[in-house]
XYZ file of C-alpha atoms in Angstrom:
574
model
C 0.501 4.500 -28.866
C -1.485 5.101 -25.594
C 1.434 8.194 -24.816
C 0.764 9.284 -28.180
C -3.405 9.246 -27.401
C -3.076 10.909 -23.718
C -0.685 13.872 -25.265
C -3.182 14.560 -28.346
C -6.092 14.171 -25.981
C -4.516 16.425 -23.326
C -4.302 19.528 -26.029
C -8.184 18.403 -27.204
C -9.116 22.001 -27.910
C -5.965 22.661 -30.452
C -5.843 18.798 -32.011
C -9.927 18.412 -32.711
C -10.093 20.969 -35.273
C -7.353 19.138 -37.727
C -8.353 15.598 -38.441
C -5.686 13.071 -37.625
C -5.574 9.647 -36.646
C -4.858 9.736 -33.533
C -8.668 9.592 -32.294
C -8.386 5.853 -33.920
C -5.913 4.842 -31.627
C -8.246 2.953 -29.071
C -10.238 1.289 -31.538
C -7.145 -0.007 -33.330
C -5.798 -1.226 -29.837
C -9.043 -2.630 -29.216
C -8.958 -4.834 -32.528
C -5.768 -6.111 -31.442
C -6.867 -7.094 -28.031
C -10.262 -9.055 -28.666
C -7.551 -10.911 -31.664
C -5.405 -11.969 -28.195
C -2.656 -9.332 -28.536
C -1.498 -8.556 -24.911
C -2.609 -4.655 -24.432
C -0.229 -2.820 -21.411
C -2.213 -1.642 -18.212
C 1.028 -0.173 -16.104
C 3.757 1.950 -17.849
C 6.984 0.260 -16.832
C 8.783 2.409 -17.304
C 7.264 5.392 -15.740
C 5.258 3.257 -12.705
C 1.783 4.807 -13.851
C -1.845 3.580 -15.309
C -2.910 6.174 -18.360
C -6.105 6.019 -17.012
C -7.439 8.118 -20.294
C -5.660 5.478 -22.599
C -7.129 2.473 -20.524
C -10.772 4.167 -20.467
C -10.739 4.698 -24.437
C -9.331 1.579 -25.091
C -11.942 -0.594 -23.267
C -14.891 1.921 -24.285
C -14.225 0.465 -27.873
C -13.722 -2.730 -26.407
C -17.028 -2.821 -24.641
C -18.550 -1.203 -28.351
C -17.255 -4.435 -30.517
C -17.992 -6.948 -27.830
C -20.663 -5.574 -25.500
C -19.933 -5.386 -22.181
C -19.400 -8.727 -21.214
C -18.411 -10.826 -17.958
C -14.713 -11.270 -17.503
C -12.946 -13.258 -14.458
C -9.430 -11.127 -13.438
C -6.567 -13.491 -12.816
C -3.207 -11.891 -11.824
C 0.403 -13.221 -11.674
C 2.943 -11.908 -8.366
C 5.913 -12.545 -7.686
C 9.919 -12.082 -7.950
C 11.749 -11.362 -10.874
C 12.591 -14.509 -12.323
C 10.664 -16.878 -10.589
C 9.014 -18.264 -14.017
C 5.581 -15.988 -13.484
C 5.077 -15.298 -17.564
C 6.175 -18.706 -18.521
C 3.727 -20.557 -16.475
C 0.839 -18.520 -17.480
C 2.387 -18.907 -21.449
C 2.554 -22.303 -20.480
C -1.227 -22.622 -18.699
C -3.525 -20.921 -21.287
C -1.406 -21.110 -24.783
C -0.026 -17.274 -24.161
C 3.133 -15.800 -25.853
C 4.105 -13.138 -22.933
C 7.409 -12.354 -23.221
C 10.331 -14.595 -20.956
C 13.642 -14.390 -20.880
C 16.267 -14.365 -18.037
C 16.441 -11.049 -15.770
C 13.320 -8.019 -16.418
C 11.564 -8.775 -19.361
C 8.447 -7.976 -18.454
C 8.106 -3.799 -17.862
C 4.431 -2.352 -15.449
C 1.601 -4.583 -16.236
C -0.079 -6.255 -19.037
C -3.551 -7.257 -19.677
C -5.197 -10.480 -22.249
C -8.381 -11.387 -23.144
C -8.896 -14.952 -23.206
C -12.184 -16.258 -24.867
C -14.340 -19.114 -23.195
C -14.375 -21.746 -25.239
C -18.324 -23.066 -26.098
C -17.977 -26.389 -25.000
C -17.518 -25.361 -21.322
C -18.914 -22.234 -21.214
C -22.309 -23.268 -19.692
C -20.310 -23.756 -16.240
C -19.104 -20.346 -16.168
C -20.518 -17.016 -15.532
C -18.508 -15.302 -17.528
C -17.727 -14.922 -21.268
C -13.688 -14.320 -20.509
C -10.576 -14.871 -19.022
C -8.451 -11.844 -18.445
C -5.128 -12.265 -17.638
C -2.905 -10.085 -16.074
C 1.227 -10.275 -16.059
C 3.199 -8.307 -14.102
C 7.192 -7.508 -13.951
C 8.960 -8.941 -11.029
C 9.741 -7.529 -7.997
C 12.699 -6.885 -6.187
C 14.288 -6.164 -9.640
C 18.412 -4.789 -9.812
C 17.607 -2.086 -12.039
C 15.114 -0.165 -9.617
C 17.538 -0.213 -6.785
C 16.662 3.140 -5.850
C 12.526 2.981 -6.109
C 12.776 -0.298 -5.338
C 10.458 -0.953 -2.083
C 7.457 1.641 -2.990
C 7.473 0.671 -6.657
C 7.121 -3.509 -5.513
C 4.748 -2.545 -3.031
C 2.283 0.216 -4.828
C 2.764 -2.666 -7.858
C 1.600 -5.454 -5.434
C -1.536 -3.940 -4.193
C -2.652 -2.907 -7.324
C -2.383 -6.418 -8.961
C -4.048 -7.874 -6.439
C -6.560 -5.528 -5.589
C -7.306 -5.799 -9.611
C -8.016 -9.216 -9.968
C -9.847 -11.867 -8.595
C -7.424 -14.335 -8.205
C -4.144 -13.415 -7.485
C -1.253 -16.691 -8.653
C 2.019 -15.499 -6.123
C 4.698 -16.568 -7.552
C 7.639 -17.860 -5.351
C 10.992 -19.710 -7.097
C 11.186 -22.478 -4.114
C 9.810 -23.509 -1.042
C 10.467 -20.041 1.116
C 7.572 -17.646 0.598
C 8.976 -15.020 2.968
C 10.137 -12.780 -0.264
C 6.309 -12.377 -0.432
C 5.436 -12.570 2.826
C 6.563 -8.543 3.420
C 4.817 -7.688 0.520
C 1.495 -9.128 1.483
C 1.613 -7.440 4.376
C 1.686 -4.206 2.916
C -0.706 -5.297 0.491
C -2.941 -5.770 3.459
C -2.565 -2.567 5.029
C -3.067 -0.610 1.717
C -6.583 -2.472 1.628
C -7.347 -1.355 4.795
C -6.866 1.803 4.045
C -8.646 2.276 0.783
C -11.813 1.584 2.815
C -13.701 3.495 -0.379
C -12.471 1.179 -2.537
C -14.745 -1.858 -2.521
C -12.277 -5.457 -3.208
C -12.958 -8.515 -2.585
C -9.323 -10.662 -3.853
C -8.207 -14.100 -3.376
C -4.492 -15.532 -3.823
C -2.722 -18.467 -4.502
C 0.583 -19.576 -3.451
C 2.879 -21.383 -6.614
C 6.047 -22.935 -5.315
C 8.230 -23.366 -8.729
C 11.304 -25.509 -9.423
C 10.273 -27.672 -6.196
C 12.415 -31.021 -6.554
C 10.301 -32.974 -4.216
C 7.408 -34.602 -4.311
C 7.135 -34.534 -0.582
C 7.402 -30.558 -0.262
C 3.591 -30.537 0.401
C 3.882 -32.773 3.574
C 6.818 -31.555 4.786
C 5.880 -27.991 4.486
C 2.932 -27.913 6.377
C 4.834 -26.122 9.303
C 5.757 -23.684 7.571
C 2.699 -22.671 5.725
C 0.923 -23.036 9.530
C 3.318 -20.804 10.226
C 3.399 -18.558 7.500
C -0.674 -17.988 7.899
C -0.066 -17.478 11.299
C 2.418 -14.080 10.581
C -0.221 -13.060 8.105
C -3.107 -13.212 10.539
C -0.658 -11.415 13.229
C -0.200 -8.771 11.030
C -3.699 -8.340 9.992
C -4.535 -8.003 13.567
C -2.235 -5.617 14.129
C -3.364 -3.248 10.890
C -6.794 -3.802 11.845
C -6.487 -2.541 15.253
C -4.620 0.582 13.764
C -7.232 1.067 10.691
C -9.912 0.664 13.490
C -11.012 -2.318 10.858
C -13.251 -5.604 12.183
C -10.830 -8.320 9.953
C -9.498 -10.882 12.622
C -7.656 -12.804 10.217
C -5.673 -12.197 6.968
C -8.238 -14.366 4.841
C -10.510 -11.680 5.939
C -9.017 -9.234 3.592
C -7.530 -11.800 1.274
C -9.055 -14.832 0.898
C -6.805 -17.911 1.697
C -6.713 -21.073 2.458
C -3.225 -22.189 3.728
C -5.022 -25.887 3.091
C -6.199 -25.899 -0.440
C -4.321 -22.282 -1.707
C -0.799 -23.607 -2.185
C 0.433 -25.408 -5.056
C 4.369 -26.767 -5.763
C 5.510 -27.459 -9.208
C 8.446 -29.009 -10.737
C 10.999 -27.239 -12.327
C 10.482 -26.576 -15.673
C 13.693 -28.277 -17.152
C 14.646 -31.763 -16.912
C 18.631 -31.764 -16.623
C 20.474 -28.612 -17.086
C 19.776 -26.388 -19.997
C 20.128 -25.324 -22.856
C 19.953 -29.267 -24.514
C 17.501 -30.275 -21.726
C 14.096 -31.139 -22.376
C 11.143 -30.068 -20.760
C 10.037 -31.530 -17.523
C 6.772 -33.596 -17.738
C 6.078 -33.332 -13.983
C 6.123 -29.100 -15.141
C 3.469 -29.423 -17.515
C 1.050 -31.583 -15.113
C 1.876 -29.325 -12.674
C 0.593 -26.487 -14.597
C -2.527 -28.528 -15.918
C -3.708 -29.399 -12.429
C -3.632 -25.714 -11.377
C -5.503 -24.548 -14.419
C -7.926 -27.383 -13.396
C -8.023 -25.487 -9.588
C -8.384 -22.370 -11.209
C -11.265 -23.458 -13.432
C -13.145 -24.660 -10.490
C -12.809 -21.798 -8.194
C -13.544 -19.535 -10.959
C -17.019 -21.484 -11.785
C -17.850 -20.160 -8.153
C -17.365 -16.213 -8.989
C -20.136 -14.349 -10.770
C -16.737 -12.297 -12.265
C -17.369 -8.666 -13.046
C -18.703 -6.661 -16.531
C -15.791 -4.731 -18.772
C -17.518 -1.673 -17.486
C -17.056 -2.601 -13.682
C -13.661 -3.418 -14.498
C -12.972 -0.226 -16.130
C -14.317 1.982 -12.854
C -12.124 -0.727 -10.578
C -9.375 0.589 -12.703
C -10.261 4.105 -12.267
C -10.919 3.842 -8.309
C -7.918 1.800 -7.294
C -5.175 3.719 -9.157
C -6.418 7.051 -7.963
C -6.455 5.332 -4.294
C -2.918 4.138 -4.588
C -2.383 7.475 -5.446
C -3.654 8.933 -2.794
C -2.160 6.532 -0.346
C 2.152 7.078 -0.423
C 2.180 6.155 3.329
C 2.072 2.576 3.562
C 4.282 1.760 0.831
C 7.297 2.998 1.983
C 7.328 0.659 4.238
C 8.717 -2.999 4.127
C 6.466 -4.667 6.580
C 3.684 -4.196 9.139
C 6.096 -4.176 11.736
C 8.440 -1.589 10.323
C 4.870 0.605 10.175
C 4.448 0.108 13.725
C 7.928 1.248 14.781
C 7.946 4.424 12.311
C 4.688 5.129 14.294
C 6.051 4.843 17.703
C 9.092 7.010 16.841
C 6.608 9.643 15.470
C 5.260 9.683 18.694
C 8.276 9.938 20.398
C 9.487 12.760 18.223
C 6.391 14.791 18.987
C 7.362 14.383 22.966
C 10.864 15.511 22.262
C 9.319 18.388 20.488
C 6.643 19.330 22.839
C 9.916 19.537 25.557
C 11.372 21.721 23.428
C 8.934 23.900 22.689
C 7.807 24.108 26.379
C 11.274 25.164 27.541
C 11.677 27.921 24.570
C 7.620 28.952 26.420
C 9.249 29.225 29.635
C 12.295 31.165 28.595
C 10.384 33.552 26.355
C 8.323 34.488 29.171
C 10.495 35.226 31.425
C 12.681 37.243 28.788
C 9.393 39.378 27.957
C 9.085 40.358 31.652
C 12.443 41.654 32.061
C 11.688 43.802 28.326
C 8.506 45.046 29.828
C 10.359 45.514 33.456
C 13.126 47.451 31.282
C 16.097 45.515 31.896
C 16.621 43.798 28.890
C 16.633 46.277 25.577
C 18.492 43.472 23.337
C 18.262 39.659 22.876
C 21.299 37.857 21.175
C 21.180 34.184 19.092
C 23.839 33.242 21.344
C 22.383 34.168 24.874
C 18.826 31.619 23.312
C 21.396 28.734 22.527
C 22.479 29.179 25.498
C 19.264 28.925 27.714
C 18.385 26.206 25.534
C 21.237 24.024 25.714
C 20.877 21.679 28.548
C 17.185 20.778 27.648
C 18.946 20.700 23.351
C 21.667 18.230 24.794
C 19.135 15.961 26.760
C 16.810 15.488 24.234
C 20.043 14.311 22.136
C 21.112 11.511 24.735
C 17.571 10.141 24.771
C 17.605 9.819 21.137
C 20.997 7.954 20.916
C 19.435 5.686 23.681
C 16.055 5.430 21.986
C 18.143 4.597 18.618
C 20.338 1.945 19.987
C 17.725 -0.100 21.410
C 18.679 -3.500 20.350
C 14.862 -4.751 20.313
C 14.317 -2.800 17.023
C 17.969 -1.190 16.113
C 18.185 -2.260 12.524
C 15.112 -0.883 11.372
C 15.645 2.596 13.356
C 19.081 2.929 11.922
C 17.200 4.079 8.313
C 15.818 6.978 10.031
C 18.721 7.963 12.616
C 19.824 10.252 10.482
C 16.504 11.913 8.973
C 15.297 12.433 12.772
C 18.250 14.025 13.691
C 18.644 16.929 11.601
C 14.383 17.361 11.977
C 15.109 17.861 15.631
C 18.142 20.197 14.916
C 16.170 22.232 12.607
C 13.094 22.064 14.711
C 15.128 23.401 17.612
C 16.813 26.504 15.532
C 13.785 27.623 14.154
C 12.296 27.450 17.612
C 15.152 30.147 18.713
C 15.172 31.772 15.737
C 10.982 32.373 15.834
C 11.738 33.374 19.609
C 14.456 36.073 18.619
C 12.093 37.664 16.264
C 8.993 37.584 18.653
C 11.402 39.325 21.275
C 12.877 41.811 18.848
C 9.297 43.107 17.854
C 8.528 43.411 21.748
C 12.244 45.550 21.879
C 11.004 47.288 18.663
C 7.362 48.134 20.045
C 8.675 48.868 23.465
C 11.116 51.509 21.939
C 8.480 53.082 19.886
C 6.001 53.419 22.809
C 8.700 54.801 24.682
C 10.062 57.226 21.779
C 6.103 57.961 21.396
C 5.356 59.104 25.185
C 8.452 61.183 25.099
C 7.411 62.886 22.157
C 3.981 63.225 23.482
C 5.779 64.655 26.754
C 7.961 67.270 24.304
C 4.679 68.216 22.360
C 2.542 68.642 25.634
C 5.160 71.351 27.102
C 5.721 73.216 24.394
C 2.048 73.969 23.669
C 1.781 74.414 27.647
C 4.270 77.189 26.850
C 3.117 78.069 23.796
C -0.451 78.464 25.939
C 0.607 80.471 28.483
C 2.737 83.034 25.868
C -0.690 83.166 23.826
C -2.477 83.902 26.467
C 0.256 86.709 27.708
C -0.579 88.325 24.667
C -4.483 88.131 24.390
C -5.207 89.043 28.143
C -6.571 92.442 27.317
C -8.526 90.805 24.282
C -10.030 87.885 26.947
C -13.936 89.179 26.296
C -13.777 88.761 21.948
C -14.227 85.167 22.270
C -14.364 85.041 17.867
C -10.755 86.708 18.339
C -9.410 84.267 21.035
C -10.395 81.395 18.856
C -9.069 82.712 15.486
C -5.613 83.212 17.436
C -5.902 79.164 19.336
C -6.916 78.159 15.559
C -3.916 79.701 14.117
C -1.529 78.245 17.018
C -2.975 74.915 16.682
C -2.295 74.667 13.036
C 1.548 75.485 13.296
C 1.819 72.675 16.030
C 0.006 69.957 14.132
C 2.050 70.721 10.970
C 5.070 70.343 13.328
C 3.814 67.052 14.643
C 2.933 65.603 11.472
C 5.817 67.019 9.253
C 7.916 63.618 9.558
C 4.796 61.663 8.418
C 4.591 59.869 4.948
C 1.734 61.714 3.712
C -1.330 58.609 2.220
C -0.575 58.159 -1.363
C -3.511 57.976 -4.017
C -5.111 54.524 -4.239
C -6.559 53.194 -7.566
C -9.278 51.241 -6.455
C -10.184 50.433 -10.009
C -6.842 48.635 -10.688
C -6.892 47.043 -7.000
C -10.458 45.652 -7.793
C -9.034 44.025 -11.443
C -6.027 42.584 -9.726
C -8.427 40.718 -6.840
C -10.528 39.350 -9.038
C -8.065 37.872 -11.679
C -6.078 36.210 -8.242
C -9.800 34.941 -8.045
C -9.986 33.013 -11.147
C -11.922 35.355 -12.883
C -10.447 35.831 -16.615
C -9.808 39.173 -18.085
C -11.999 38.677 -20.940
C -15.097 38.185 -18.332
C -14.620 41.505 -16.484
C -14.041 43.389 -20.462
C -17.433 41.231 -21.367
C -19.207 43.002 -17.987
C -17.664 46.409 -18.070
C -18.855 46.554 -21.754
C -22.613 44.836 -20.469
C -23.017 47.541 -17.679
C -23.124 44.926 -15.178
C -19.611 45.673 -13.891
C -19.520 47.912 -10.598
C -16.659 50.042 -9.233
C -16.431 50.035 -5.713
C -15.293 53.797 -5.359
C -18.575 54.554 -7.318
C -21.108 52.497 -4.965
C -22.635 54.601 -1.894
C -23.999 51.413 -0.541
C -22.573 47.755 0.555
C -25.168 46.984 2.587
C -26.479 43.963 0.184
C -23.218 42.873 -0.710
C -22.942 41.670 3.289
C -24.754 38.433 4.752
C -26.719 38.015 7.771
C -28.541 35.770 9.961
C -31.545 38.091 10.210
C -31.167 40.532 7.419
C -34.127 42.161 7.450
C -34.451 43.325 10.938
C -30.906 44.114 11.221
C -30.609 46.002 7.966
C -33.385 48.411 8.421
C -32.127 49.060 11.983
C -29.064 49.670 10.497
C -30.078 52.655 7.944
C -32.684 53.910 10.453
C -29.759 54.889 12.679
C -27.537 56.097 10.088
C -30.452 58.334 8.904
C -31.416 56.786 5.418
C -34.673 56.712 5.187
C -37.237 53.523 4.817
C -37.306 54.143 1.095
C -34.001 51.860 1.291
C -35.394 49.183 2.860
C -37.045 47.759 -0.031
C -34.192 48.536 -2.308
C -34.196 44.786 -4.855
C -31.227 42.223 -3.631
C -27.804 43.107 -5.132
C -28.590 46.576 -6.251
C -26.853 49.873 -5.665
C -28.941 52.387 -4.496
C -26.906 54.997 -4.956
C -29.464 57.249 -6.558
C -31.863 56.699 -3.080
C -29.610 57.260 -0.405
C -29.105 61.526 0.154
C -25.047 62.504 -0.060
C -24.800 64.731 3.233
């Protein structure tokens, strides 16, 4: 439906003038969400927000509800790790759950505050978000930018985040977040303020909270590293990574039982599950009664402003990790020192070439005789990238761009010849033509020395009819220029007129614009103006200007010609 809407809308000129029912669309959809029908946010499929579909939609939302207060909470995590059937299970939701991807992009509910406890809230609704898992088979190949550009979105959206994680090792998550973090760093524009909490699932013991309290120590202790470390690169003031999501390692992590009690398909539920579930609805409930949650309007512009900066921001999320950031970025700066020493010695060596072209003892510069010349600097560069790659402190994550690196600096290096070669060959070419130039000059010089000296043979008893000497140099100077100039391409005709249409349409300006001034008068041929004087801007116009036509002879009458206009009847044709 919302494909159907954004295509229609997209050919809004064509579609407006035949009434269909496709402008209903939104309102329909917006029926169907205030009756608790989930509504999708993210395309699956295609990894993008119709931002034009999402606007409408909530514009008719916002015109059947008003725009009322709505708290954001968001699901994260893995594929599979039970993210749509707690939240089913939590507020009486029928998401869709199933083993493997069920869930495709993003979905959004409206959930209405009950009366009886709405006096503790600021807000009239709960809107929940689900998500597709990450890390899922079938996006292999997209994989790490779709999880991550997914991630930061969903978080970024609501304000609280549930993450997910099937057992008691959150470091599936833990790369993610750190991306997450970054991204917000980034978007500085984009004004997010999100919260998360950690939801061990299918935790068998009751312990896990006790015994886990290493781990979570030191879990919050990678985040905050890594936060550190962005910060410092993002030139950003956060110290900590509650400062950019808040968290509290303490009170933020939750462990639930698994959801069946024996093994399935005749098992029955597990009690412990549904508790479990309860009590964090409970935790929920109270942190929520804190947050003043945001309008359907604000949430509508956060849709708007954090899609277009994810958009904006491919970077980051190509990434894994922080760390994997910070190595890409230190082999960037390595590459542009193995560059620079490339470039440097093809300097050097097309210096000295260009002084033995201007010297004259080079008239040709081979491919070969470059590759040459370059090859002991090409071959040490190489070595110190086979060292830099095999460093064992960060080997496995240089390995992915070994390869990529490689053939930049190979084809960095040949077009650094190649560039070289043609610089040389124009030297060669221009050298040649000065020198095919001053011997022609040298030719052309003797003969009309001879030429001279015959003329002046002949006219020695005509030396005092000065009218007759210069009819007879006049008539000798013709035949040599027509001689010199008989090889030249004589200047072909230019249309100005057609020149002047083609400029503007490469412009922007549309045919049917000039036609519409040529037919108003107020189009102007530049072959037919005598005077571009106003079309040019200065500092001091007036000053300058009148200077200007004083010297070239025009008169003052010109100087008080009005802005923009011709003045072609004022100014005298010599």
């Amino acid at each position: 439906m919302g494909q159907i809407y954004e295509a229609h809308k997209s050919l809004q000129e064509h579609t407006m003038r035949e009434q269909t029912d496709w402008v209903r669309y939104p309102e329909l959809a917006a029926e169907l969400m205030i009756s608790g029908h989930p509504m999708e946010l993210m395309d699956g499929d295609a990894g993008h927000v119709p931002l034009t579909w999402i606007s409408s939609l909530l514009d008719k939302v916002i015109k059947k509800l008003g725009n009322k207060k709505v708290f954001v909470l968001s699901v994260l995590g893995v594929q599979s790790s039970g993210k749509s059937t707690m939240l089913n299970a939590m507020f009486g939701l029928q998401f869709a759950v199933s083993a493997g991807r069920c869930t495709k992009g993003a979905f959004m509910q409206l959930i209405k505050v009950s009366e009886e406890i709405k006096t503790d809230f600021q807000f009239d609704y709960v809107l929940v978000v689900d998500t597709e898992g990450l890390r899922a088979l079938e996006l292999a190949d997209t994989n790490l930018h779709h999880d991550n550009e997914l991630a930061t979105f969903v978080v970024g959206l609501g304000n609280m985040t549930l993450i997910n994680i099937f057992g008691e090792n959150p470091a599936d998550m833990q790369d993610v977040l750190q991306i997450v973090v970054q991204a917000f760093m980034r978007m500085k524009k984009v004004k997010l303020s999100p919260s998360c909490v950690f939801v061990h699932q299918n935790v068998t013991d009751v312990a896990a909270a006790e015994k886990n309290m290493d781990g979570r120590r030191r879990l919050q202790e990678k985040l905050d590293e890594m936060a550190q470390l962005d910060a410092k690169e993002q030139v950003c003031d956060a110290e900590f990574f509650s400062d950019v999501i808040a968290f509290d390692v303490q009170t933020d992590v939750k462990y639930f039982a698994q959801l069946w009690e024996g093994s399935p398909p005749m098992a029955p539920p597990n009690p412990g599950y549904t508790e479990s579930v309860q009590d964090l609805k409970n935790f929920i409930l109270s942190k929520a009664s804190q947050s003043a949650g945001i309008t359907l309007s604000q949430f509508q512009s956060k849709i708007h402003d954090l899609w277009n900066a994810l958009l904006n921001e491919n970077f980051v999320f190509s990434f894994k990790n922080t760390l994997e950031i910070a190595v890409y970025r230190k082999l960037e700066v390595q590459y542009g020192n193995w560059t620079w020493t490339l470039r440097s010695n093809m300097l050097t060596i097309e210096n000295q070439l260009h002084i033995e072209i201007e010297n004259g003892k080079l008239d040709k510069v081979e491919l070969s005789y470059l590759y040459h010349k370059m090859s002991k600097t090409y071959e040490e560069i190489k070595k110190d990238m086979t060292i830099y790659f095999d460093d064992k402190r960060n080997k496995e994550m240089l390995v992915q761009w070994k390869g990529r690196f490689e053939n930049k600096i190979k084809e960095f290096h040949d077009e650094q010849v190649r560039e070289v070669k043609r610089k040389l060959d124009e030297v060669i070419q221009q050298r040649s033509a000065c020198k095919k130039l001053d011997n022609k000059k040298t030719e052309f010089e003797n003969k009309l020395l001879q030429k001279s000296k015959e003329l002046a043979h002949q006219l020695k008893d005509k030396a005092r009819d000065e009218e007759e000497l210069k009819k007879q140099f006049n008539s000798v100077w013709k035949v040599c220029v027509k001689e010199i100039t008989a090889s030249i391409k004589p200047i072909e005709d230019i249309n100005l007129e057609e020149d002047q249409s083609t400029i503007l349409q490469d412009l922007g300006f549309e045919w049917s614009l000039i036609a519409e001034s040529k037919n108003n008068g107020n189009y102007k041929n530049i072959s037919e103006l005598g005077d571009y004087i106003h079309y040019v801007s200065f500092t001091r116009p007036e000053r300058w200007v009148s200077a200007v036509k004083e010297r070239l002879g025009f008169g003052s009458e010109t100087q008080h010609m009005p802005h923009g206009g011709t003045g072609t009847d004022q100014i005298p044709h010599s």
